[in-house]
């Protein structure tokens, strides 16, 4: 039986395109070693001053709404990879409160 997570709204595909040469290379690397971190890019930011987590969450959601590449996923259609652009992309910013730890 197919169950749907009621807390996640249904996403609609708004476009489907063939992969570019670079995207095809990434797809092949992932197929050869699923879940590999070789294609990950590490980013570190330092934010100074007061910040509300909800404001940062909203900022990321606004960027995702504006940039379709952040709402795009690869799919295998009859053995051929394609990119699917969705109308939405769920985003949750995890937080870890370190204030109770020693500064060291």
Short mmCIF file of C-alpha atoms in Angstrom, two decimals:
data_model
loop_
_atom_site.label_atom_id
_atom_site.label_comp_id
_atom_site.label_asym_id
_atom_site.label_seq_id
_atom_site.Cartn_x
_atom_site.Cartn_y
_atom_site.Cartn_z
CA UNK A 1 0.00 0.00 0.00
CA UNK A 2 1.36 3.42 -0.94
CA UNK A 3 1.31 5.85 1.98
CA UNK A 4 1.76 9.60 1.72
CA UNK A 5 3.36 11.71 4.44
CA UNK A 6 0.55 14.10 5.35
CA UNK A 7 2.96 16.73 6.70
CA UNK A 8 4.66 17.11 3.30
CA UNK A 9 2.58 18.77 0.57
CA UNK A 10 2.55 17.10 -2.84
CA UNK A 11 5.13 18.49 -5.22
CA UNK A 12 4.31 19.07 -8.87
CA UNK A 13 6.80 18.66 -11.72
CA UNK A 14 6.85 21.94 -13.65
CA UNK A 15 9.49 21.00 -16.25
CA UNK A 16 11.61 18.06 -17.39
CA UNK A 17 14.85 18.40 -19.38
CA UNK A 18 17.71 16.20 -20.54
CA UNK A 19 20.85 16.40 -18.40
CA UNK A 20 23.75 18.59 -19.47
CA UNK A 21 27.14 16.94 -20.02
CA UNK A 22 28.28 17.98 -16.52
CA UNK A 23 25.07 16.73 -14.92
CA UNK A 24 25.42 13.43 -16.78
CA UNK A 25 28.94 13.03 -15.36
CA UNK A 26 27.59 13.62 -11.81
CA UNK A 27 24.76 11.13 -12.43
CA UNK A 28 27.22 8.47 -13.66
CA UNK A 29 29.49 9.01 -10.62
CA UNK A 30 26.51 8.64 -8.29
CA UNK A 31 25.31 5.48 -10.05
CA UNK A 32 28.81 3.97 -9.71
CA UNK A 33 29.01 4.82 -5.98
CA UNK A 34 25.56 5.76 -4.63
CA UNK A 35 25.60 8.35 -1.87
CA UNK A 36 29.26 9.22 -2.33
CA UNK A 37 30.35 12.55 -0.88
CA UNK A 38 32.83 13.18 -3.71
CA UNK A 39 30.51 15.75 -5.33
CA UNK A 40 29.68 17.62 -2.09
CA UNK A 41 30.91 21.16 -1.62
CA UNK A 42 31.61 22.26 1.94
CA UNK A 43 30.63 25.80 2.85
CA UNK A 44 31.24 27.66 6.09
CA UNK A 45 29.67 30.96 7.02
CA UNK A 46 30.22 33.18 10.01
CA UNK A 47 27.30 35.35 10.99
CA UNK A 48 27.85 38.09 13.55
CA UNK A 49 25.15 39.79 15.57
CA UNK A 50 21.72 38.73 16.67
CA UNK A 51 19.95 36.23 14.45
CA UNK A 52 16.64 34.47 14.71
CA UNK A 53 16.66 30.94 13.29
CA UNK A 54 13.23 31.49 11.75
CA UNK A 55 14.59 34.46 9.76
CA UNK A 56 17.49 32.41 8.39
CA UNK A 57 15.06 29.58 7.50
CA UNK A 58 12.86 32.10 5.64
CA UNK A 59 15.88 33.49 3.76
CA UNK A 60 16.88 30.02 2.52
CA UNK A 61 13.29 29.28 1.50
CA UNK A 62 13.17 32.55 -0.49
CA UNK A 63 16.37 31.64 -2.36
CA UNK A 64 14.99 28.15 -3.13
CA UNK A 65 11.77 29.65 -4.51
CA UNK A 66 13.76 31.94 -6.85
CA UNK A 67 16.28 29.43 -8.22
CA UNK A 68 14.86 26.42 -10.04
CA UNK A 69 18.16 24.52 -9.86
CA UNK A 70 17.57 24.25 -6.10
CA UNK A 71 14.18 22.62 -6.81
CA UNK A 72 15.59 20.20 -9.41
CA UNK A 73 16.19 16.47 -9.02
CA UNK A 74 17.57 13.81 -11.31
CA UNK A 75 15.26 10.98 -12.30
CA UNK A 76 15.76 7.77 -14.26
CA UNK A 77 13.16 7.53 -17.04
CA UNK A 78 13.46 4.20 -18.85
CA UNK A 79 17.22 4.11 -18.21
CA UNK A 80 17.78 7.70 -19.31
CA UNK A 81 18.61 10.39 -16.73
CA UNK A 82 16.54 13.58 -16.81
CA UNK A 83 16.30 16.63 -14.61
CA UNK A 84 12.92 17.39 -13.11
CA UNK A 85 12.11 20.84 -11.83
CA UNK A 86 9.56 20.85 -9.02
CA UNK A 87 7.31 23.71 -7.93
CA UNK A 88 8.59 23.43 -4.35
CA UNK A 89 11.49 21.88 -2.45
CA UNK A 90 11.13 21.07 1.22
CA UNK A 91 13.84 22.68 3.35
CA UNK A 92 14.52 22.30 7.04
CA UNK A 93 17.46 24.00 8.69
CA UNK A 94 18.71 21.91 11.57
CA UNK A 95 20.17 23.68 14.56
CA UNK A 96 22.44 22.61 17.41
CA UNK A 97 22.54 24.73 20.56
CA UNK A 98 26.14 24.80 21.82
CA UNK A 99 25.69 27.49 24.48
CA UNK A 100 25.80 24.96 27.33
CA UNK A 101 29.27 23.71 26.30
CA UNK A 102 32.58 25.08 27.52
CA UNK A 103 34.17 27.54 25.13
CA UNK A 104 37.16 25.21 24.62
#
